[in-house]
Coordinates of C-alpha atoms and ligand atoms in Angstrom, one line a residue:
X717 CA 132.4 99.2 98.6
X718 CA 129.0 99.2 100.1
X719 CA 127.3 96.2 101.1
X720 CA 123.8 95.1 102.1
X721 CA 121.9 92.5 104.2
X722 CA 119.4 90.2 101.7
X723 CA 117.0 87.7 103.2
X724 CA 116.1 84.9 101.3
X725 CA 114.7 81.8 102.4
X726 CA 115.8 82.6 105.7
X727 CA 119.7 82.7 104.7
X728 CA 121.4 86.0 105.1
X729 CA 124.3 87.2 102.9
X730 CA 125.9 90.4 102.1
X731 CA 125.4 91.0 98.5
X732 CA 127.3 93.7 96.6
X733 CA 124.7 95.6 93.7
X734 CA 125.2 96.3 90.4
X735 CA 122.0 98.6 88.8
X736 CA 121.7 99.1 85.1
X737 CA 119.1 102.0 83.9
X738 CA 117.8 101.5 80.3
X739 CA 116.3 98.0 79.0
X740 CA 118.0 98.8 75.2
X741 CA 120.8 97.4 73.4
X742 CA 123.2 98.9 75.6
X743 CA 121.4 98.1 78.9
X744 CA 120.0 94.5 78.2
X745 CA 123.6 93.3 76.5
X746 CA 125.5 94.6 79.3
X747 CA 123.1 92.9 82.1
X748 CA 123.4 89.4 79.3
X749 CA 127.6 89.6 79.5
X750 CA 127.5 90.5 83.0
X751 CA 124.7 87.2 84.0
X752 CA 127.8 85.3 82.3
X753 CA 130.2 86.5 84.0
X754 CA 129.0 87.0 87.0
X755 CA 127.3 83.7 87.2
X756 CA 128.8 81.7 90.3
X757 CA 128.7 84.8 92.3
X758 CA 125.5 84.6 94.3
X759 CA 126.4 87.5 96.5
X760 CA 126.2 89.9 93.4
X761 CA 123.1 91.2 92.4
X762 CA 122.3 92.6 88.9
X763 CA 119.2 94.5 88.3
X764 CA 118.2 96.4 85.1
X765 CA 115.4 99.0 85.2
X766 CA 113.6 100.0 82.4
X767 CA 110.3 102.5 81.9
X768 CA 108.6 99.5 79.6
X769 CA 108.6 95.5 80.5
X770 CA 110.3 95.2 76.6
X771 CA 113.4 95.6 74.8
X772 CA 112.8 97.1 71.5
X773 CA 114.4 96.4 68.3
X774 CA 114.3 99.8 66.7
X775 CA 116.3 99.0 63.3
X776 CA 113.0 97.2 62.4
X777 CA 110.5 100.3 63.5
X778 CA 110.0 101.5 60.3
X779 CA 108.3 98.4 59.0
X780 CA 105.6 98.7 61.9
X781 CA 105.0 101.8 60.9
X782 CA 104.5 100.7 57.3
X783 CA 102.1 97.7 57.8
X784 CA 105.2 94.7 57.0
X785 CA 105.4 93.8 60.8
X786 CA 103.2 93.8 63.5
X787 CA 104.1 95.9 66.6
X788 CA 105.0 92.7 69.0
X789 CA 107.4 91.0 66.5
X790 CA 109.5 93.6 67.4
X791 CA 109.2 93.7 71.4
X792 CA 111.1 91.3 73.1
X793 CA 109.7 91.0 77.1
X794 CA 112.9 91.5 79.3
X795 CA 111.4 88.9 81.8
X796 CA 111.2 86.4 79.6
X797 CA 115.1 87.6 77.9
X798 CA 116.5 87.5 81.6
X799 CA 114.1 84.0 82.9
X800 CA 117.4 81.9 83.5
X801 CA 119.6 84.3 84.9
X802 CA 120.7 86.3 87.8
X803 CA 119.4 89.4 86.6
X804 CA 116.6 90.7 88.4
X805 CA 114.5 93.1 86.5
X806 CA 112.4 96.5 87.3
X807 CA 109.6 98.1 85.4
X808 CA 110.2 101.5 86.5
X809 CA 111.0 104.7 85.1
X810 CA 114.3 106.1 87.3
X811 CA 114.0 109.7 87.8
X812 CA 116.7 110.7 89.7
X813 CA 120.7 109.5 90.7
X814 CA 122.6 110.7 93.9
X815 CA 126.1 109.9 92.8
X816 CA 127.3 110.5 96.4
X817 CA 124.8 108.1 98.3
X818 CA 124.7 106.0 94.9
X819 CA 121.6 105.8 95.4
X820 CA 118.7 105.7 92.2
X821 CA 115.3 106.7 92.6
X822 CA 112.4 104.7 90.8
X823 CA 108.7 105.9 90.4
X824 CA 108.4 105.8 94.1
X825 CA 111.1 103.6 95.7
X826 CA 115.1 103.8 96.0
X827 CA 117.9 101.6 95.1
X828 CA 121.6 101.9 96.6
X829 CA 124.4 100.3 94.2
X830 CA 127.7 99.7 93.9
X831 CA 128.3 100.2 90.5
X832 CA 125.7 102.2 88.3
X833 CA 125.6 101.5 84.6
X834 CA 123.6 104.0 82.1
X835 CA 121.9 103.3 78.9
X836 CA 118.7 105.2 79.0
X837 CA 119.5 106.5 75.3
X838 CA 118.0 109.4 73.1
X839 CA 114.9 111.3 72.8
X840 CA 114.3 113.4 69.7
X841 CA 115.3 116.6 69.5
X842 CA 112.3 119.3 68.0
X843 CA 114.4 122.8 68.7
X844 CA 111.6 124.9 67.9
X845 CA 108.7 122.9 66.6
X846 CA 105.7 121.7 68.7
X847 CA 105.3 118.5 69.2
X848 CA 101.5 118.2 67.9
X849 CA 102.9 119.6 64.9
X850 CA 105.1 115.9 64.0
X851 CA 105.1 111.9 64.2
X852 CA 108.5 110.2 65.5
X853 CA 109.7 106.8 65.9
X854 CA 111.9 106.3 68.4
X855 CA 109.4 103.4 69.6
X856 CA 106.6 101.4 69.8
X857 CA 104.1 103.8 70.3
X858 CA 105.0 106.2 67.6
X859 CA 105.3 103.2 65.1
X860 CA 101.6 102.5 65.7
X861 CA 100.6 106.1 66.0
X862 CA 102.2 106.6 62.4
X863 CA 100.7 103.5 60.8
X864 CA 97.1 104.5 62.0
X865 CA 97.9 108.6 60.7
X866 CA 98.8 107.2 56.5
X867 CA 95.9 104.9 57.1
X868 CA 93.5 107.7 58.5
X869 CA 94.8 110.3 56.2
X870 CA 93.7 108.2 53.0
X871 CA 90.6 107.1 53.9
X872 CA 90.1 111.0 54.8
X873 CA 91.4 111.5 51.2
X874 CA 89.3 109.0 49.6
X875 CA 86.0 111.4 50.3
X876 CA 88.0 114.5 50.5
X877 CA 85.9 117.0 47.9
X878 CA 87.9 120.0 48.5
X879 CA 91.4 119.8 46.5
X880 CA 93.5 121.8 48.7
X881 CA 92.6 120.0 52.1
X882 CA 93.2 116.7 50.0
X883 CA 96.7 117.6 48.6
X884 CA 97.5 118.4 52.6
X885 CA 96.5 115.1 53.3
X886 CA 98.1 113.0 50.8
X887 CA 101.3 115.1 51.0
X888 CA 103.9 113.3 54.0
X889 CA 107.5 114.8 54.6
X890 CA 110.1 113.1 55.7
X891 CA 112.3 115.8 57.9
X892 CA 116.2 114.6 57.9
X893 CA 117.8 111.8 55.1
X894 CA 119.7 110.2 58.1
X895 CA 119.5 106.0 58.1
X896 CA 115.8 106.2 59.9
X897 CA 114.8 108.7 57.0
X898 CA 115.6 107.2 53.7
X899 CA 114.2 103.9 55.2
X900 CA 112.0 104.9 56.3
X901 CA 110.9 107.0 53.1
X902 CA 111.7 104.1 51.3
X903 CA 109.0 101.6 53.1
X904 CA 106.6 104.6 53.1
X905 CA 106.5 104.9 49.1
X906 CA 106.2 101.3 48.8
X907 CA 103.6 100.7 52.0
X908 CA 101.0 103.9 50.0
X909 CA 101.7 103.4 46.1
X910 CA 102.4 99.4 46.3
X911 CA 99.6 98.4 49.3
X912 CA 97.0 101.2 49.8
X913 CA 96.8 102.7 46.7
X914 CA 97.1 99.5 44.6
X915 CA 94.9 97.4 46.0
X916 CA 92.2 99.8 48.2
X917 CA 91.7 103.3 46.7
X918 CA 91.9 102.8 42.6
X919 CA 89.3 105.5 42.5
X920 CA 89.2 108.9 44.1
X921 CA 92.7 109.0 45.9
X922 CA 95.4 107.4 43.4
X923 CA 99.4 107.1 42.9
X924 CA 99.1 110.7 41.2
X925 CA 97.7 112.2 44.5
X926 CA 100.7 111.4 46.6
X927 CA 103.5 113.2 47.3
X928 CA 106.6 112.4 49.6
X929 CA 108.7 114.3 50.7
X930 CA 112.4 113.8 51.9
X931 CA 113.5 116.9 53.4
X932 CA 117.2 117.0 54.5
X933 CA 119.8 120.1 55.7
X934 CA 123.2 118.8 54.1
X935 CA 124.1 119.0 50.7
X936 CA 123.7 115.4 50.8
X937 CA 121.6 112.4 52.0
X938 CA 123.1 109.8 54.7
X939 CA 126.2 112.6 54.9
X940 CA 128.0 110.3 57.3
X941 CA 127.9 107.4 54.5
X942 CA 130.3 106.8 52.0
X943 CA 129.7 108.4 48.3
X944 CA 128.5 105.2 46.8
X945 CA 125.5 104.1 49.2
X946 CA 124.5 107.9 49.1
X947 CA 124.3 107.6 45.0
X948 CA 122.4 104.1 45.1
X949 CA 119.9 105.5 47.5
X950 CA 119.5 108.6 46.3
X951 CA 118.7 106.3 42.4
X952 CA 116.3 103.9 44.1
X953 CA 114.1 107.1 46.4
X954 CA 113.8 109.0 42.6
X955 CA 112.2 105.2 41.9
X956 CA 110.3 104.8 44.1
X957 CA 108.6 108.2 43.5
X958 CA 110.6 110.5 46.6
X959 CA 111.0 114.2 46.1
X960 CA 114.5 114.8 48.0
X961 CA 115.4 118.3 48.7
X962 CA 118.7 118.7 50.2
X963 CA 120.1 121.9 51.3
X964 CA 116.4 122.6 52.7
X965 CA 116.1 123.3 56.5
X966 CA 112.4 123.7 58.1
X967 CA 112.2 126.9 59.9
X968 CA 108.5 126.6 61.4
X969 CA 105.7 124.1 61.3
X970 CA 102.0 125.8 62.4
X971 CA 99.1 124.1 61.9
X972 CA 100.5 121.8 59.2
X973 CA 102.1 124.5 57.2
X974 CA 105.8 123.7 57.1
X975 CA 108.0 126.6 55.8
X976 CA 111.3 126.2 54.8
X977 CA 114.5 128.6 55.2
X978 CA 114.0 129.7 51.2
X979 CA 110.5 130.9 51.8
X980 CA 108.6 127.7 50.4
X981 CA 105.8 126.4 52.4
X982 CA 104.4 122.7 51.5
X983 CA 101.0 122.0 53.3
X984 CA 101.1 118.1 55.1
X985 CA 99.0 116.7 57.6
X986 CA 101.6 114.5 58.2
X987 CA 105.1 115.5 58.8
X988 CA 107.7 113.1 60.7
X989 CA 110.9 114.3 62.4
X990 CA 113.8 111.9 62.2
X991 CA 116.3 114.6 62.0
X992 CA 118.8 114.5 65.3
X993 CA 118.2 113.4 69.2
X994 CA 119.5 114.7 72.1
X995 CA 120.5 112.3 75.0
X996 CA 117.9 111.1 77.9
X997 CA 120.1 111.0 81.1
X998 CA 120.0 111.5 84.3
X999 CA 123.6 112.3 85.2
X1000 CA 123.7 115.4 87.2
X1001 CA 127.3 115.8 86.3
X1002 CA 126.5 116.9 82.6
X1003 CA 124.1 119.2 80.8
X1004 CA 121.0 117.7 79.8
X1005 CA 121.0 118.4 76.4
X1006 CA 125.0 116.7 76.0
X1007 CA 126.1 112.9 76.1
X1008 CA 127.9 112.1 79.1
X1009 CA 131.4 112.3 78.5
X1010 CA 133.5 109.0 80.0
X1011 CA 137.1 108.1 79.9
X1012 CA 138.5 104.7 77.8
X1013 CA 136.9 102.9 80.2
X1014 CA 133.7 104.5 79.7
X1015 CA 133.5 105.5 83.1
X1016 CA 132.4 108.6 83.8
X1017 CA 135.0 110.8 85.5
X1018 CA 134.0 112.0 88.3
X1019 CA 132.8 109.2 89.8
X1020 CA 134.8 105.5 88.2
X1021 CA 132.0 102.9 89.6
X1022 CA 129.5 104.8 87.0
X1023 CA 129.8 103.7 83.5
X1024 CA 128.0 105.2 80.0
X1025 CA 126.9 103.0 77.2
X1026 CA 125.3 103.9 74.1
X1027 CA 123.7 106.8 72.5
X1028 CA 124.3 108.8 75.8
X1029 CA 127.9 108.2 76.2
X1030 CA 130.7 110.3 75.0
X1031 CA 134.5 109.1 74.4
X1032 CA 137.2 111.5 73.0
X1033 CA 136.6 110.9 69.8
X1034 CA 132.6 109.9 69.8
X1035 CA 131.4 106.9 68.3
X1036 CA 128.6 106.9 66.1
X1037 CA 125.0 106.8 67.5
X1038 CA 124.1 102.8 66.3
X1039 CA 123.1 99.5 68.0
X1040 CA 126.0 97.7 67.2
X1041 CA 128.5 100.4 68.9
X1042 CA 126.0 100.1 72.3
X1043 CA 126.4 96.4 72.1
X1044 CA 130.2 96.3 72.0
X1045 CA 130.3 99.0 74.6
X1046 CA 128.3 96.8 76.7
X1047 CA 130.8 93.7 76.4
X1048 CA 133.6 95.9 77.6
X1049 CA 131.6 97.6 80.4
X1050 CA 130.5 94.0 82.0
X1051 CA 134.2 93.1 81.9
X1052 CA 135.6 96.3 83.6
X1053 CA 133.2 96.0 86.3
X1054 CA 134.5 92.6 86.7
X1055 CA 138.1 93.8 86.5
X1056 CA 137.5 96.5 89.2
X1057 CA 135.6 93.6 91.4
X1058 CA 138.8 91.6 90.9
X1059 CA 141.1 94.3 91.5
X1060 CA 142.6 93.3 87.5
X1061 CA 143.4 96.2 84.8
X1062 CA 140.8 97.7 82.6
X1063 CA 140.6 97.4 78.8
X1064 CA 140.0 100.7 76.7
X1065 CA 137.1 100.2 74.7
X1066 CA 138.0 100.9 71.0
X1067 CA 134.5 100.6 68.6
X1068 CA 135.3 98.1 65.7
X1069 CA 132.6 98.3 62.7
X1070 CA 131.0 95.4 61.4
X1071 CA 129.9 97.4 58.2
X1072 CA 127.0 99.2 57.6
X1073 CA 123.3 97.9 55.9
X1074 CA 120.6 99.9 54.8
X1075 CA 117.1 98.9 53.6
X1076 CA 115.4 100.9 50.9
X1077 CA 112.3 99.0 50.4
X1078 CA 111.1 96.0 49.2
X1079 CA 113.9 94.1 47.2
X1080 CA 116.7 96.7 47.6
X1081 CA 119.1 97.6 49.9
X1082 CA 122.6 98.8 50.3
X1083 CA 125.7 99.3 52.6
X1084 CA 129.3 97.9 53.2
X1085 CA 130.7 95.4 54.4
X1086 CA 134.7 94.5 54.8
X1087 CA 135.1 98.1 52.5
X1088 CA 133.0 96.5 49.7
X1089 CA 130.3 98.6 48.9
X1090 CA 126.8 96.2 48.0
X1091 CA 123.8 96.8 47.1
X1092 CA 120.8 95.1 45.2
X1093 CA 118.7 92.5 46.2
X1094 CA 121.5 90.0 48.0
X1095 CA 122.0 92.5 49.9
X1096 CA 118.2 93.7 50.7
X1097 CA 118.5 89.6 51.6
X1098 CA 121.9 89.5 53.7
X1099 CA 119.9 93.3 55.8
X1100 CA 117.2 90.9 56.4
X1101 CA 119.1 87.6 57.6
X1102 CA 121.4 89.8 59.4
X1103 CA 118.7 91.5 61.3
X1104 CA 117.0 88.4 61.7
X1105 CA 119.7 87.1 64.0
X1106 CA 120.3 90.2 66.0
X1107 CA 117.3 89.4 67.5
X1108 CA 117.4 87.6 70.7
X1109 CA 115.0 84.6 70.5
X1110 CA 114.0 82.2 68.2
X1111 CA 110.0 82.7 69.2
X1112 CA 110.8 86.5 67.4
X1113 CA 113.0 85.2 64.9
X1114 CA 110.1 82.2 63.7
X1115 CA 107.7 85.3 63.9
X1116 CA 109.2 87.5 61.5
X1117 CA 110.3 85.3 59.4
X1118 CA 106.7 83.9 59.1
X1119 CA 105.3 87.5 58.6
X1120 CA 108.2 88.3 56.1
X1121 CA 106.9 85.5 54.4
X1122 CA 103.1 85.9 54.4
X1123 CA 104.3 89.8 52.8
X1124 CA 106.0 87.8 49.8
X1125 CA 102.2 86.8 49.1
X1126 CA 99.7 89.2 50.8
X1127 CA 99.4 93.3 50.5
X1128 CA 100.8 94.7 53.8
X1129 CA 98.3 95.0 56.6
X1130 CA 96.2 98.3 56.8
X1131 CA 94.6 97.3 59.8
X1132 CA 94.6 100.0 62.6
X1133 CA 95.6 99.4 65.6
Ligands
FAD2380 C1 114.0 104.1 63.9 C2 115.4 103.7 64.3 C3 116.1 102.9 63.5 C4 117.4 102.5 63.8 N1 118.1 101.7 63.0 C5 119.4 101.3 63.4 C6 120.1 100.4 62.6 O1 119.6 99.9 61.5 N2 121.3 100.0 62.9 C7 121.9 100.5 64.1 O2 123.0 100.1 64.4 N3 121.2 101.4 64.9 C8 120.0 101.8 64.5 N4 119.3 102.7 65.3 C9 120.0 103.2 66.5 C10 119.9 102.3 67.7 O3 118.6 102.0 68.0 C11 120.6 103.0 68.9 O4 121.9 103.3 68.6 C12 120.6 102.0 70.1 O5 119.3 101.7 70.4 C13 121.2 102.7 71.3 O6 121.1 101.8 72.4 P1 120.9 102.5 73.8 O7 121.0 101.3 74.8 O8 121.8 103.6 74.0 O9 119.5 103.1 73.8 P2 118.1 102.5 73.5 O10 118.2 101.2 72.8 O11 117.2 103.6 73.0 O12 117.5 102.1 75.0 C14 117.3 103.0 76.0 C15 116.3 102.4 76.9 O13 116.3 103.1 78.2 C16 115.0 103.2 78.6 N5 114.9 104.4 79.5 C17 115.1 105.7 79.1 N6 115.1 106.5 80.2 C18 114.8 105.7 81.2 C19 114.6 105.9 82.6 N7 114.7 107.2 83.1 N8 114.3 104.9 83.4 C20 114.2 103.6 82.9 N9 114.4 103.3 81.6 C21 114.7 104.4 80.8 C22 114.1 103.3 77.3 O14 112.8 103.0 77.6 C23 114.9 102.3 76.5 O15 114.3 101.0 76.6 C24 118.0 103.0 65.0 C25 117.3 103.9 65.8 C26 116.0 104.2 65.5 C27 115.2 105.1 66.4

């Protein structure tokens, strides 16, 4: 074990280190259950690094991209999570991990540990098409950045004279009918026929001028869902006006000209990739492009004071890519470092699902729960109460619920930002 000399307010103890890279829900509820755990031990030191000073609450991106919520709602500040607590926190991106000095290496500084815990997530995965060419939202800057593009491309619509550039710019495909897709499509259909076009453009750019597009390579939307929530989602996109074409990969995109395996091209100046992520680790032990593969434990095998949670990590049998797998992870990773501290046993982690919930829009949603499939508008209700809670603090919660509530009364916000 290594140990090091701290020097505060003139007392000196040895302090052993435990480092956690990646704010998310796998870094910030492993740092939360080990602050509990860990909490009359004042010679252990917990710090969590993270590239921005928030955690983000991703299920709710799609609704900052579509004018419900306002970007901060949905941005928790890690200082103010961890204010109380033992756990000291870095803004820092960590670029690189020496498993042998366990040391990790932050913008321009070091950190040794004892035991190293990794959550730094997923990035999404383009293959072959250029970055320019799409909008993402894997966070809070691609929210916005999406937002402001449907609000730009209207107004560009509004005076467009030439009928060909306009049908470019009020076409939007949706690549990959994953979860974030079909929400996402979802909010998008009701953010441009039910806001902007409703209440803003009645004249030159109008419902008839928009087309969405849901593009997805399966024979299926949400493939890893069960039969029933893939036929109530796929009834409520036709309603809300959603062209789905399954079956349909995108070979290229080149300056907005997406052409698909059959041939087909369809012209959009706005195209968003949800379809797959590859992991955003540092471990030199595994390829880049693979999650990190860890025993029962979720340690990683080569080296048993590193643990995996989250996206990036890799049991036998892999558990799905979803916030509520990354926070149970987290529970049992604080309480096998514990258990190696104390010399005790470790627990296997075994992933136990809490059901699934999926928005489609104002009013509906679907999902399971207990292996009772729901849908309708309790359940659009029970998606939002649900989510509501997930989120850390009440100052959020009150936040949400207040903009939630102004949306019951008030057209979504087209404001740029
Ligand atoms: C749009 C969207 C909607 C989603 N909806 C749902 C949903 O409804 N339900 C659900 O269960 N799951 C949902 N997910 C999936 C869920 O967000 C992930 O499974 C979950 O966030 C994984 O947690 P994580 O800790 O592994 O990674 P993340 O939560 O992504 O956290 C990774 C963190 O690491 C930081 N980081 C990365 N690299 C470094 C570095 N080198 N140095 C410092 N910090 C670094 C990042 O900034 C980030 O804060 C959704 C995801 C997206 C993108």
């Amino acid at each position: 074990m290594q140990t090091y000399i701290l020097k505060e307010k003139n007392v000196t103890m040895v302090v052993m280190r435990i480092v956690i890279i990646g704010g998310g829900f796998g870094g910030v509820y492993t740092a939360g259950h080990l602050n509990r755990l860990l909490k009359n031990h004042q010679e252990i030191e917990i710090i969590l690094i993270n590239k921005t000073n928030y955690f983000l609450f991703t299920p709710l991106l799609h609704e900052v991209a579509t004018g419900s919520l306002s970007p901060a709602s949905i941005a928790e500040p890690l200082r103010e999570i961890f204010r109380k607590t033992k756990v000291k926190f870095y803004q820092g991106e960590a670029t690189k991990i020496d498993e042998e000095s366990q040391t990790v290496y932050i913008d321009n500084c070091s950190l040794t540990y004892d035991y190293l815990v990794l959550a730094t997530g997923t990035e999404t995965h383009l293959r072959h098409i250029d970055h320019k060419e799409i909008f993402e939202l894997k966070n809070l800057k691609d929210a916005i950045n999406l937002r402001n593009q449907i609000i730009d491309v209207i107004e560009n619509a509004n005076h467009e004279k030439n009928l060909h550039t306009k049908d470019s710019l009020t076409n939007f495909v949706i690549v990959g009918a994953g979860a974030t897709g079909v929400e996402l499509s979802a909010e998008l259909s009701d953010f441009i026929y039910g806001t902007i076009i409703k209440k803003y453009y009645p004249d030159n750019c109008t419902a008839n001028d928009i087309k969405i597009y849901l593009l997805h390579s399966d024979n299926t939307i949400l493939s890893y869902l069960n039969y029933k929530i893939q036929k109530y989602a796929a009834k409520i996109l036709k309603k809300k006006n959603i062209v789905v074409r399954t079956n349909t990969k995108v070979e290229s995109i080149y300056n907005k000209v997406i052409t698909l395996d059959n041939g087909e091209t369809i012209e959009a100046h706005t195209t968003i990739w949800t379809a797959g992520v590859i992991p955003n680790h540092l471990y030199t032990h595994e390829e880049k492009i693979k999650r990190i593969a860890v025993n029962d434990f979720l340690q990683t095998e080569k080296y048993p004071n590193i643990f995996v949670v989250g996206d990036i990590a890799k049991q036998e049998s892999p558990a799905p890519m979803l916030a509520q797998v990354a926070t149970q992870e987290a529970k049992t990773v604080a309480n096998n470092i514990l258990a190696l501290i104390k010399n005790k046993k470790l627990k296997p982690f075994k992933f136990k699902s809490q059901g699934t919930l999926l928005s489609l829009g104002s009013w509906r949603a679907t999902g399971e729960i207990f292996g009772i499939n729901i849908h309708g508008r309790f359940t659009w209700w029970l998606w939002r109460t649900v989510y509501l809670f997930k989120f850390l603090s009440w100052r959020k919660r009150f936040r949400i619920m207040l903009e939630w509530t102004i949306n019951l009364f008030f057209p979504r916000d087209i404001t740029k930002a």
